[in-house]
PDB file of C-alpha atoms and ligand atoms in Angstrom:
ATOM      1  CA  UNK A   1       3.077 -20.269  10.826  1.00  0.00           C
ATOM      2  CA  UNK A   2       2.563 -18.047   7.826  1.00  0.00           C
ATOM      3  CA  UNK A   3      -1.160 -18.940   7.818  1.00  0.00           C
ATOM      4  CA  UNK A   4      -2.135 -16.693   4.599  1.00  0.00           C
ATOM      5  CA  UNK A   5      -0.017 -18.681   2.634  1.00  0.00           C
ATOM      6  CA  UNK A   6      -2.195 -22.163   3.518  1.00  0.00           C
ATOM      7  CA  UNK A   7      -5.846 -19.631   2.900  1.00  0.00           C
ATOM      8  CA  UNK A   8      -4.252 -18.671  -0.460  1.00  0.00           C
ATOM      9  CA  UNK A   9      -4.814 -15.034   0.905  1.00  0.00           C
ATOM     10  CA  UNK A  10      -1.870 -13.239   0.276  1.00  0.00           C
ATOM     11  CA  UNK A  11      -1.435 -10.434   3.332  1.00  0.00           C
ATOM     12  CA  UNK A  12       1.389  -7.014   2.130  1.00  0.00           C
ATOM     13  CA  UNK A  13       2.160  -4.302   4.136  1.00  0.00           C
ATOM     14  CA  UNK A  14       2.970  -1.044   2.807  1.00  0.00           C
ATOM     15  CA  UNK A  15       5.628   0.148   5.074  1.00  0.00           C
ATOM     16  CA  UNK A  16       8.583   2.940   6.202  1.00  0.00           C
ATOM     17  CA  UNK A  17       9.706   4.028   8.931  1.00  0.00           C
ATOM     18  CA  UNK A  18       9.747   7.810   6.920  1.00  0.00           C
ATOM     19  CA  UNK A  19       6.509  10.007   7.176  1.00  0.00           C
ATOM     20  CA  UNK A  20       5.171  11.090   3.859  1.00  0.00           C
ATOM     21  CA  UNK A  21       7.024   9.171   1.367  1.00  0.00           C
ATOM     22  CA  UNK A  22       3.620   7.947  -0.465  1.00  0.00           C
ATOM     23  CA  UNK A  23       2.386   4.572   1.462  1.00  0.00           C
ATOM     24  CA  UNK A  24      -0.705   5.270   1.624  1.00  0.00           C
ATOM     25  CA  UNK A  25      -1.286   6.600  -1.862  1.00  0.00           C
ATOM     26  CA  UNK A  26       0.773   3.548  -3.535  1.00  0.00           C
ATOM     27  CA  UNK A  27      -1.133   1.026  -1.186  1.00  0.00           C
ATOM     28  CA  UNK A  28      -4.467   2.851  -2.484  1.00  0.00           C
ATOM     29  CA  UNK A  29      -3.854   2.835  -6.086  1.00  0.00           C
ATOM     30  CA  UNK A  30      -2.041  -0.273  -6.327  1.00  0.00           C
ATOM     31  CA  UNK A  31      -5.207  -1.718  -4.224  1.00  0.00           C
ATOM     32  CA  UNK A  32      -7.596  -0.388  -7.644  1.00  0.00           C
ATOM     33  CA  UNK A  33      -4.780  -1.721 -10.045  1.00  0.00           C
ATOM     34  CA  UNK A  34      -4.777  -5.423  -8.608  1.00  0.00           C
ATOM     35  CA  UNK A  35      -8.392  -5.096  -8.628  1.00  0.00           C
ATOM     36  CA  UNK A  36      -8.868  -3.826 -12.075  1.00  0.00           C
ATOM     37  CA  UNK A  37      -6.992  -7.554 -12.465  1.00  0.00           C
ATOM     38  CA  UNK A  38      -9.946  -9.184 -11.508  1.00  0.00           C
ATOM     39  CA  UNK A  39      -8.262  -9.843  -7.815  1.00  0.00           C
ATOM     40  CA  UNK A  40     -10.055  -9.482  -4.843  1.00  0.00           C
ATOM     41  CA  UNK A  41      -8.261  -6.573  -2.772  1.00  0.00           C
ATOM     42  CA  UNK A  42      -8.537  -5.826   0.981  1.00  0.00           C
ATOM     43  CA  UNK A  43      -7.500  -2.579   2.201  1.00  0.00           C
ATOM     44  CA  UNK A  44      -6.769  -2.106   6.071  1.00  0.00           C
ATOM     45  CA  UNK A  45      -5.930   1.193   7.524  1.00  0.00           C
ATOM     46  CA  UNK A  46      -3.529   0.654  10.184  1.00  0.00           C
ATOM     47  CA  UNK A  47      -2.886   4.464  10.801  1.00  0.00           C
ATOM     48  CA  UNK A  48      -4.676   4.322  13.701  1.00  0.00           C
ATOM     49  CA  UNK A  49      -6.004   7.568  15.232  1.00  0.00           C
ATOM     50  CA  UNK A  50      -4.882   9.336  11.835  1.00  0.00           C
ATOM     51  CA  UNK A  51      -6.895   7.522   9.166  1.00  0.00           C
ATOM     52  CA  UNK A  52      -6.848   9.051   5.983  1.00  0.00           C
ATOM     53  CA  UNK A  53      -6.697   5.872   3.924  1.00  0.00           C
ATOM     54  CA  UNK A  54     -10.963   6.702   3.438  1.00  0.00           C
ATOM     55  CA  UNK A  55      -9.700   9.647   1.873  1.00  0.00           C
ATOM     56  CA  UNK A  56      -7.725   8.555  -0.713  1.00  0.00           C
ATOM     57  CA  UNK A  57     -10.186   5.934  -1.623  1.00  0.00           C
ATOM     58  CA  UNK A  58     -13.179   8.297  -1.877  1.00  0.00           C
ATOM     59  CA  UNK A  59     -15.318   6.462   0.876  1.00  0.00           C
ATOM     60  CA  UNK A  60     -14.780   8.383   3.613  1.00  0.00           C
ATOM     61  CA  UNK A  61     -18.579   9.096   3.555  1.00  0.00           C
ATOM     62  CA  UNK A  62     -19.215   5.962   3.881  1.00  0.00           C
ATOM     63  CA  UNK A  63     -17.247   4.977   6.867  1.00  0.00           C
ATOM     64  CA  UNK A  64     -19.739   4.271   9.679  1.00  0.00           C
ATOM     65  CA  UNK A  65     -17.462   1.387  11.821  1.00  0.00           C
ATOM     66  CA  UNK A  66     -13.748   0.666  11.457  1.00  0.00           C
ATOM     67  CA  UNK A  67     -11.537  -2.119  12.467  1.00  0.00           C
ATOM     68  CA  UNK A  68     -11.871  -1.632  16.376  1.00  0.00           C
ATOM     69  CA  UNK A  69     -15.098  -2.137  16.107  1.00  0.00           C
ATOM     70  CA  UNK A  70     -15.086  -5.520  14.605  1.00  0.00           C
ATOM     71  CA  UNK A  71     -11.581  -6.351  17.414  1.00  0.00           C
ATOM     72  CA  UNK A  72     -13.558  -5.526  20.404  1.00  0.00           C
ATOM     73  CA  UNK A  73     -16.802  -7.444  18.952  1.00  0.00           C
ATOM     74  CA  UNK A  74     -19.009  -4.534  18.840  1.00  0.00           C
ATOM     75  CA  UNK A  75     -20.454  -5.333  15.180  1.00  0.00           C
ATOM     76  CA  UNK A  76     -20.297  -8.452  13.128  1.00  0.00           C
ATOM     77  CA  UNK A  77     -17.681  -8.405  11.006  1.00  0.00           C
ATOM     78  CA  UNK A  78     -19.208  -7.904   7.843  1.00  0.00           C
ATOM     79  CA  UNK A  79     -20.345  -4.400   8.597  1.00  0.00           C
ATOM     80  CA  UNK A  80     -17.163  -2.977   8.992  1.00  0.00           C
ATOM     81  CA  UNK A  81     -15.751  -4.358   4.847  1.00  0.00           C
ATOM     82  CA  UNK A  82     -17.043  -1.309   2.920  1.00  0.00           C
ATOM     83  CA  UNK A  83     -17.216  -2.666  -0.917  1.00  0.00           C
ATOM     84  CA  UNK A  84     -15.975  -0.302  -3.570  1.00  0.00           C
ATOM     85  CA  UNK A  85     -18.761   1.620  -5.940  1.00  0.00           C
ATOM     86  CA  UNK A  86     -16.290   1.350  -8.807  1.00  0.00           C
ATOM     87  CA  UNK A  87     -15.050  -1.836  -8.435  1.00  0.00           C
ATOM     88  CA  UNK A  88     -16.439  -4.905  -6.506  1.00  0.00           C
ATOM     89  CA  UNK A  89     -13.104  -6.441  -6.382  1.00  0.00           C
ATOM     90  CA  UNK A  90     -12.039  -3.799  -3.668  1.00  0.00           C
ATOM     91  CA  UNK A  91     -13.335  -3.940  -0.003  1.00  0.00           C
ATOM     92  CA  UNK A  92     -11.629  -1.762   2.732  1.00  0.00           C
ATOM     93  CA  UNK A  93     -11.867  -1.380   6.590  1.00  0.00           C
ATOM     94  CA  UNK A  94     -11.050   2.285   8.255  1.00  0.00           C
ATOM     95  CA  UNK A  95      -8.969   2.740  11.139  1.00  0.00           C
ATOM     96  CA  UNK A  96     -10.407   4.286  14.132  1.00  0.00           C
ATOM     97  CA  UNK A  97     -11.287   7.707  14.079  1.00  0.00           C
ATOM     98  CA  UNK A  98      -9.735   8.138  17.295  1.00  0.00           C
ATOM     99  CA  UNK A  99      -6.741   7.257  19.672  1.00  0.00           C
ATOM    100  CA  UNK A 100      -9.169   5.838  22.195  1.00  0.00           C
ATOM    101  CA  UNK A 101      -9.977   2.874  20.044  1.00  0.00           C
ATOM    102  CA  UNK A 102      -5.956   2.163  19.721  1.00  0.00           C
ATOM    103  CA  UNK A 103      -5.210  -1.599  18.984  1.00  0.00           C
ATOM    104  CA  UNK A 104      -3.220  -4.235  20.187  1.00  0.00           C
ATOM    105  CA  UNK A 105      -1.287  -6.725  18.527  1.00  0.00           C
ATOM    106  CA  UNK A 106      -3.299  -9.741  20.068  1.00  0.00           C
ATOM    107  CA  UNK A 107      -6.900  -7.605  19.323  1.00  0.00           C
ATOM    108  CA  UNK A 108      -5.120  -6.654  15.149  1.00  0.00           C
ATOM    109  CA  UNK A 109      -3.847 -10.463  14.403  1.00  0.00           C
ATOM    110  CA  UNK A 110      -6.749 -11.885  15.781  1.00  0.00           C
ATOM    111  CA  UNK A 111      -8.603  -9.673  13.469  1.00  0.00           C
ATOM    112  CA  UNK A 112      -6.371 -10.377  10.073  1.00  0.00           C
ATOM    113  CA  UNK A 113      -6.932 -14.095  10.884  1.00  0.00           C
ATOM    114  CA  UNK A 114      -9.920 -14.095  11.216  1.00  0.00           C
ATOM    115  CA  UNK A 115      -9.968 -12.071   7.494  1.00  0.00           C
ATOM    116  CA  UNK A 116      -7.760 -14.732   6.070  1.00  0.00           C
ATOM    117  CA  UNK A 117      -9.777 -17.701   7.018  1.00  0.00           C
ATOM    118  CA  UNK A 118     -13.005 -16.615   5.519  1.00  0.00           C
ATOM    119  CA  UNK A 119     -10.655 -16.950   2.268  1.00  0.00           C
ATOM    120  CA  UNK A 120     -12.884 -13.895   0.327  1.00  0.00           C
ATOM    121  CA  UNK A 121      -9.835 -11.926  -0.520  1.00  0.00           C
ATOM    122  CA  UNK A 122      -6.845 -12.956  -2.835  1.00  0.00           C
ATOM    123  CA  UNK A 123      -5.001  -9.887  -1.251  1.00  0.00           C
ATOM    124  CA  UNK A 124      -5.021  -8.174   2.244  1.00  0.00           C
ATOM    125  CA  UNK A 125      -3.106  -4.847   1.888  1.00  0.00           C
ATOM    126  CA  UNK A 126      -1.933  -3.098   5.326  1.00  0.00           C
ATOM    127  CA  UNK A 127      -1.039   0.447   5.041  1.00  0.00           C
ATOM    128  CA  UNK A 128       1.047   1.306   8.304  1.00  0.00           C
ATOM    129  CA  UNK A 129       1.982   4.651   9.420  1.00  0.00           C
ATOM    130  CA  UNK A 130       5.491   6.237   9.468  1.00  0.00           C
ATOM    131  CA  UNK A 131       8.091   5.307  12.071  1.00  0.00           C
ATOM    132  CA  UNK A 132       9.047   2.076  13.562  1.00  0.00           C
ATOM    133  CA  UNK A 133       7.001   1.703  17.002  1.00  0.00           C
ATOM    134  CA  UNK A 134       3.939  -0.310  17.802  1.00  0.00           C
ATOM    135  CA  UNK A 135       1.355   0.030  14.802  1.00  0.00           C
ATOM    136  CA  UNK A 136       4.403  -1.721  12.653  1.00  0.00           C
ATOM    137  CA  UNK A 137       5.428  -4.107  15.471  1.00  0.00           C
ATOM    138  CA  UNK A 138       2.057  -5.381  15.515  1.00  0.00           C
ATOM    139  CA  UNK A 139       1.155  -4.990  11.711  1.00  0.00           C
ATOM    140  CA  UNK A 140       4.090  -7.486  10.991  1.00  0.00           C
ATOM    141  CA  UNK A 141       3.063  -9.982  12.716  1.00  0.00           C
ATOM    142  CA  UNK A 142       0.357 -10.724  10.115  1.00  0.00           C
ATOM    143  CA  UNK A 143       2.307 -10.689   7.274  1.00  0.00           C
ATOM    144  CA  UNK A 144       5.352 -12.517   5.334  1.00  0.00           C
ATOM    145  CA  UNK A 145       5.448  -9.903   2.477  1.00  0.00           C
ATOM    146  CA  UNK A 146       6.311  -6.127   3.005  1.00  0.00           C
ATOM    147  CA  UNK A 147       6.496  -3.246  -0.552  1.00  0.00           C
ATOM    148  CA  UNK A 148       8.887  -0.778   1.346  1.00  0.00           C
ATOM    149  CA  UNK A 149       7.926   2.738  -0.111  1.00  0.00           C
ATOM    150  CA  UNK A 150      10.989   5.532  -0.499  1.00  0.00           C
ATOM    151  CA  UNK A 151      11.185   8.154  -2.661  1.00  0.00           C
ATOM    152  CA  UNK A 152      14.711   8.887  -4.659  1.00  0.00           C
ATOM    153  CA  UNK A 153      16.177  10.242  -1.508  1.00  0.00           C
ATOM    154  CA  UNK A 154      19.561   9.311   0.041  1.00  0.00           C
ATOM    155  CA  UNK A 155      17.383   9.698   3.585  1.00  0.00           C
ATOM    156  CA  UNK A 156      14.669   8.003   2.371  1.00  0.00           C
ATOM    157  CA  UNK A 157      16.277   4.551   0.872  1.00  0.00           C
ATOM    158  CA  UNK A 158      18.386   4.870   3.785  1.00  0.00           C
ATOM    159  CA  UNK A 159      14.837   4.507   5.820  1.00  0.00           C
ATOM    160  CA  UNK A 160      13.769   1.981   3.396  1.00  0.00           C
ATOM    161  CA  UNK A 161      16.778  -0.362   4.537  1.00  0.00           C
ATOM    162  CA  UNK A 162      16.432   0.540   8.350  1.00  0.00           C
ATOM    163  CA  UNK A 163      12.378  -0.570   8.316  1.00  0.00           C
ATOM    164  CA  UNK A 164      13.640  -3.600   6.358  1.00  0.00           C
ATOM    165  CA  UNK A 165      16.244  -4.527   8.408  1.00  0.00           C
ATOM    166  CA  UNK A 166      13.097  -4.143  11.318  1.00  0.00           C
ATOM    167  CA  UNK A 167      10.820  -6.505   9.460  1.00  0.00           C
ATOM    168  CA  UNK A 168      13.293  -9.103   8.799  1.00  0.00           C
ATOM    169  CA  UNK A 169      14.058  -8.959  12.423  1.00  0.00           C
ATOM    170  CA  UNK A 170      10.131  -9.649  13.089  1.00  0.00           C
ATOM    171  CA  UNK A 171       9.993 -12.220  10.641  1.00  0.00           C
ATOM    172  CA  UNK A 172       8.750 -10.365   7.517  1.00  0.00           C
ATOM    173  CA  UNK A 173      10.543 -13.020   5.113  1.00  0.00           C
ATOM    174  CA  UNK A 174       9.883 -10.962   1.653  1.00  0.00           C
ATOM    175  CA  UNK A 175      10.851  -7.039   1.788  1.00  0.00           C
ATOM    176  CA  UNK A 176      10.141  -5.400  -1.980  1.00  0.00           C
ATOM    177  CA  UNK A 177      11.531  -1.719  -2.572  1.00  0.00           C
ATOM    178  CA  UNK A 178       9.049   0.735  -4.540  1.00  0.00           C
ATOM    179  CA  UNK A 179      10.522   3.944  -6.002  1.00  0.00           C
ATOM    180  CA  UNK A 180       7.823   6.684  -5.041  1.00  0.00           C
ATOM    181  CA  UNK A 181       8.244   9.910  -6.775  1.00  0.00           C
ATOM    182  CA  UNK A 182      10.639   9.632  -9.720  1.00  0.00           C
ATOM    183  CA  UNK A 183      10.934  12.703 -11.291  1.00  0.00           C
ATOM    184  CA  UNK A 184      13.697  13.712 -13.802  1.00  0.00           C
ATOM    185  CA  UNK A 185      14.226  15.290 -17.251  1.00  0.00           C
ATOM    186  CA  UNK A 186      13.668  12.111 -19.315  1.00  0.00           C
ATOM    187  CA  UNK A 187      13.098   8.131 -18.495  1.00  0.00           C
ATOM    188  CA  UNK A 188      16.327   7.588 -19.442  1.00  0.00           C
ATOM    189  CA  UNK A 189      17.831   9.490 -16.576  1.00  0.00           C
ATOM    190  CA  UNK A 190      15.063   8.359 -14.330  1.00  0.00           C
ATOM    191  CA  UNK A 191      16.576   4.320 -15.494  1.00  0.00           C
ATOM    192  CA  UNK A 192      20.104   5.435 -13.985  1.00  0.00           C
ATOM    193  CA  UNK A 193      18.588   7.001 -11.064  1.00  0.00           C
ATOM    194  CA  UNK A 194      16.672   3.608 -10.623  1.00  0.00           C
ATOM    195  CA  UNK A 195      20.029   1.807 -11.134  1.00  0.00           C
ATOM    196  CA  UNK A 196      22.181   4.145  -8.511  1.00  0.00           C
ATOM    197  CA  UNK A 197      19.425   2.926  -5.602  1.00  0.00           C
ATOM    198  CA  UNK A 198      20.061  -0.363  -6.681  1.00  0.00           C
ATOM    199  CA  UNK A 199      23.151  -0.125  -6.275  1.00  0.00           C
ATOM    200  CA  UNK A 200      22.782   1.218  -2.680  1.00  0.00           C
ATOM    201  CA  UNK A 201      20.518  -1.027  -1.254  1.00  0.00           C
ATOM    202  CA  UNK A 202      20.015  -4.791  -0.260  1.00  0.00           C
ATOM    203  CA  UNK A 203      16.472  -4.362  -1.161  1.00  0.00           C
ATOM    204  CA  UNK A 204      14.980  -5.861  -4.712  1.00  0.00           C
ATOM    205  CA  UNK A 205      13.145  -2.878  -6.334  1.00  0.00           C
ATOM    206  CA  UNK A 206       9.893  -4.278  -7.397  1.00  0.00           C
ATOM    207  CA  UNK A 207       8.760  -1.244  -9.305  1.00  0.00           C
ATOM    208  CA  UNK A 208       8.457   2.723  -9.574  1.00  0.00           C
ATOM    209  CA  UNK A 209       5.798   5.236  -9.534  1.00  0.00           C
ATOM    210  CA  UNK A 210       6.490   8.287 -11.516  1.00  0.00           C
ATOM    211  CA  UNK A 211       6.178  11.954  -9.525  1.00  0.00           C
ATOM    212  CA  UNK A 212       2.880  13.181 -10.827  1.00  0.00           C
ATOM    213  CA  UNK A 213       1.047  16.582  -9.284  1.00  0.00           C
ATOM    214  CA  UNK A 214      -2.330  14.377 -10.634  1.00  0.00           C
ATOM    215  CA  UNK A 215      -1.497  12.244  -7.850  1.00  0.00           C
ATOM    216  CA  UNK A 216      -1.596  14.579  -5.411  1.00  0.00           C
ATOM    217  CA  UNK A 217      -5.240  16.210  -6.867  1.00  0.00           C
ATOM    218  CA  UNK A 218      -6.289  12.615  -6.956  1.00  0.00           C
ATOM    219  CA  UNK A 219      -5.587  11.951  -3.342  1.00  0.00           C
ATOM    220  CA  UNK A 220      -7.479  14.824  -1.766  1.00  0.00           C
ATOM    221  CA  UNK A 221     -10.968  14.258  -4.232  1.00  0.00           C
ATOM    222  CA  UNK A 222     -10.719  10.394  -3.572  1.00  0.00           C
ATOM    223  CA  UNK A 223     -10.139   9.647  -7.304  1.00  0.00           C
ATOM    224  CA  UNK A 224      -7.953   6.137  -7.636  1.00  0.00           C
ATOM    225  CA  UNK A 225      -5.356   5.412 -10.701  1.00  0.00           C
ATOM    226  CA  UNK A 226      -8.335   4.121 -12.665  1.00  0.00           C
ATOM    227  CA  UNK A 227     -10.017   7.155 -13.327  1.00  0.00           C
ATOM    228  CA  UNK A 228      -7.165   9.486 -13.567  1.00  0.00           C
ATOM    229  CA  UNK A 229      -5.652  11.185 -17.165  1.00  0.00           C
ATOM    230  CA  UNK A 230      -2.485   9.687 -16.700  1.00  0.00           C
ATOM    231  CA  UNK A 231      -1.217   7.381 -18.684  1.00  0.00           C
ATOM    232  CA  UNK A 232       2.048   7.422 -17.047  1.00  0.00           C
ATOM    233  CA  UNK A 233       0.498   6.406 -13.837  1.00  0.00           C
ATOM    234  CA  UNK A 234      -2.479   4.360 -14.527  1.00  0.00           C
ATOM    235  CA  UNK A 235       0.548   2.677 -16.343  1.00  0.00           C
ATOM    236  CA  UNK A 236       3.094   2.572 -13.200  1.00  0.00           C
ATOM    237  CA  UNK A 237       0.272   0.575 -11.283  1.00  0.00           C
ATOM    238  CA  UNK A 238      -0.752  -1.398 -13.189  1.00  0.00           C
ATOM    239  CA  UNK A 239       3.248  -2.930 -13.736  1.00  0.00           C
ATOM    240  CA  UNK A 240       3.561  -3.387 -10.119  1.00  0.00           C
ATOM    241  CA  UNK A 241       0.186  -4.835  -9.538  1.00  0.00           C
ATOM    242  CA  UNK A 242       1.080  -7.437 -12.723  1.00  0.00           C
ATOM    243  CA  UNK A 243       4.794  -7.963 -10.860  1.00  0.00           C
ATOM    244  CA  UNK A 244       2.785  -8.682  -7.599  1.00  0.00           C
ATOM    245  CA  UNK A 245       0.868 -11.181  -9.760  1.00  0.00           C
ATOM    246  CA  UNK A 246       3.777 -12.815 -10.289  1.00  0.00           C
ATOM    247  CA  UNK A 247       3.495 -11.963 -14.312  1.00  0.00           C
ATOM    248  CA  UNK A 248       7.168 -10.505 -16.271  1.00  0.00           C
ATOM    249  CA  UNK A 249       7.324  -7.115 -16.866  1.00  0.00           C
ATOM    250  CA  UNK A 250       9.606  -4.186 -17.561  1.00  0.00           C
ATOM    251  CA  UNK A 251       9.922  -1.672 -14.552  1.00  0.00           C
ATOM    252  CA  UNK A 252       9.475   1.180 -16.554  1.00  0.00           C
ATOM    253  CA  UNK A 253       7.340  -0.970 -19.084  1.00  0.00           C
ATOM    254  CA  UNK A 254       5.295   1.809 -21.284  1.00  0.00           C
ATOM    255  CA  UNK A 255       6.363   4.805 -19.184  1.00  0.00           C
ATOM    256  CA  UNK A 256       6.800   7.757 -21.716  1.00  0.00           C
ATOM    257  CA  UNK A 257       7.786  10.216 -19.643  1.00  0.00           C
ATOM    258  CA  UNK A 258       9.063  11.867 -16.578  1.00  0.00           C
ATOM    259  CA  UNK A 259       8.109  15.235 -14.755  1.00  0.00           C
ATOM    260  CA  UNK A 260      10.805  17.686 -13.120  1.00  0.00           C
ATOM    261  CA  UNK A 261       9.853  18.333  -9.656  1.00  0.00           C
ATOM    262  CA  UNK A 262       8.368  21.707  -9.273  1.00  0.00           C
TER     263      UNK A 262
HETATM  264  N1  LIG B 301       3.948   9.719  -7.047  1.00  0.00           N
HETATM  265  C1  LIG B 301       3.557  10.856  -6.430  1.00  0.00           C
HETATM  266  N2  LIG B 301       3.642  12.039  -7.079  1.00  0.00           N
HETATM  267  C2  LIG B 301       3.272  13.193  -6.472  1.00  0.00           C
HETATM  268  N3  LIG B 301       2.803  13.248  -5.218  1.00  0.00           N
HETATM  269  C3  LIG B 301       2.685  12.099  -4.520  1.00  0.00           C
HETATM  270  C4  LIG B 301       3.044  10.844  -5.087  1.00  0.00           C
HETATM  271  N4  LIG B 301       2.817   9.877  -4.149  1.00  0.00           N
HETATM  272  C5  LIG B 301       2.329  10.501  -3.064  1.00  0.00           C
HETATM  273  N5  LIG B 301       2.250  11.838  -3.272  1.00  0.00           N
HETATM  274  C6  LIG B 301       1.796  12.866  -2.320  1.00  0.00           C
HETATM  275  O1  LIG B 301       2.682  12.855  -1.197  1.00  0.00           O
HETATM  276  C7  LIG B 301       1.955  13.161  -0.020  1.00  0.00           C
HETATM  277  C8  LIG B 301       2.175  12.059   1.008  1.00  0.00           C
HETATM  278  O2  LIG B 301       1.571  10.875   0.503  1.00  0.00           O
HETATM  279  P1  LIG B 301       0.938   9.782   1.480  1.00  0.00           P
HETATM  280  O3  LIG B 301      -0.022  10.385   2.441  1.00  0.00           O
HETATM  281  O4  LIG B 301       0.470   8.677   0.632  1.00  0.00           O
HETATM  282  O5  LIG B 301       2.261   9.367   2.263  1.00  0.00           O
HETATM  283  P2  LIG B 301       2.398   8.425   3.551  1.00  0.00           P
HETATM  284  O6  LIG B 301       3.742   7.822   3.463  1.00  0.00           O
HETATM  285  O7  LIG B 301       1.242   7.505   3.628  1.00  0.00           O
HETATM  286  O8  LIG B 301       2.334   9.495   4.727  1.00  0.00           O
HETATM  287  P3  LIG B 301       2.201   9.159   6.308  1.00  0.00           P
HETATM  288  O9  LIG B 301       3.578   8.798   6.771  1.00  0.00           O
HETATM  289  O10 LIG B 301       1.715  10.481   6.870  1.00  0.00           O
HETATM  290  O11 LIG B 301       1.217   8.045   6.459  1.00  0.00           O
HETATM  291  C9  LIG B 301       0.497  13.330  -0.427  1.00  0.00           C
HETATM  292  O12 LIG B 301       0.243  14.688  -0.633  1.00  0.00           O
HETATM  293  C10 LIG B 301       0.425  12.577  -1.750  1.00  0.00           C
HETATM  294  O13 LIG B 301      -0.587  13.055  -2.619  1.00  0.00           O
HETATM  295 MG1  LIG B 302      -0.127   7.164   5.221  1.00  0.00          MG
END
């Protein structure tokens, strides 16, 4: 049973089986940008062993527990949900520092349940690591929505329909397609670019963040799309996070421009 649909907690995994391809950043930023909505946002890091989800978010410092803790019963719950400074909408829990505090399925579900039925959070978002083996196994289980991350890559939208094809297969029911990385010499080209992956895949593209070196500056100081210079970001986020509200818009709605890769 789908049992975040009955809470009215919606539970989205940020997913591919490729390494790198931005997963953690979008599930980060899109986190602040469904916050900045005035929804309340869970972040999980599922990267188990590799955490860097702390990072991005600019509370590493404040990690003291993570998500094994709470699993094996070592804490009460509560002391593990680390409330954002700059927003209250947006709580996260780290992954383990370590391997030695891996997770099981049973120990993660039980976990996510027990998340969902305190109904606090409007959203649950579960950024997985790369590759299709355990952590993803395990990280679907929760979860009837999955935002497949690719960058414009024949490899990488390739990917995007393999990990699909995975998390139909474990019962994953909606599988969204977000275009990481767009770079090009104008929107306009960027649009047909957008169009030709359409074209290629099963998947329903539910939005596209530009490629933006900000983003990358951003990640390592633990800055979030809210308090970046932007515009063209800030801007990407906040489309998807208003799609994933269900709300109308544009993909490239108010996006004025596009960079060249360097
Ligand atoms: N839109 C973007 N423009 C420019 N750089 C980006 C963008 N999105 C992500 N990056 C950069 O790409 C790199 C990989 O991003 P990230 O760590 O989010 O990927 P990931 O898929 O979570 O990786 P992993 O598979 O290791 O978990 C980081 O340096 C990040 O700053
Ligand atoms: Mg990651």
């Amino acid at each position: 049973m789908d049992i975040s649909n009955s809470l009215g907690t919606q539970v989205i995994l940020f997913t591919s089986c490729k390494g790198g391809v931005g997963k953690s950043t979008v599930c980060a930023n899109l986190a602040m940008a469904v916050a900045r909505r005035g929804r309340r946002v869970l972040l999980i890091d599922c990267d188990f062993g590799n955490r860097c989800l702390d990072l991005i978010t600019g509370m590493s410092d404040d990690v003291i527990y993570d998500i094994s803790d709470i699993a094996f019963g070592r804490i009460p719950m509560e002391r593990a949900i680390l409330r954002d400074k700059r927003n209250a909408n947006l709580f996260f829990i780290a992954a383990p520092y370590s391997f030695e505090n891996r997770m099981n399925t049973f120990a993660f579900k039980s976990v996510v349940n027990r998340l969902v039925s305190t109904a606090s959070y409007d959203f649950i978002f579960v950024d997985t690591p790369g590759g299709i083996g355990e952590p993803l196994a395990f990280a679907a289980g929760v979860a009837d929505t999955a935002y497949i991350i690719a960058e414009p890559t024949r490899a990488a939208i390739r990917a995007a329909d393999r990990t699909s094809e995975f998390l139909m297969s474990k019962g994953v029911r909606r599988r969204r397609l977000i275009i990481n990385k767009l770079s090009g010499r104008s929107v306009e080209k960027g649009k047909d670019e957008a169009i030709s992956i359409i074209d290629s895949t099963s998947l329903r593209l539910l939005g596209i963040v530009p490629y933006d070196p900000e983003l990358i500056a951003a990640g390592n100081k633990g800055i979030l799309m809210d308090e970046m210079l932007s515009f063209n970001i800030t801007r990407a986020f906040d489309n998807i996070a208003a799609r994933t509200l269900g709300e109308s818009r544009k993909l490239f709605d108010g996006i004025r421009k596009l960079r060249k890769l360097k």
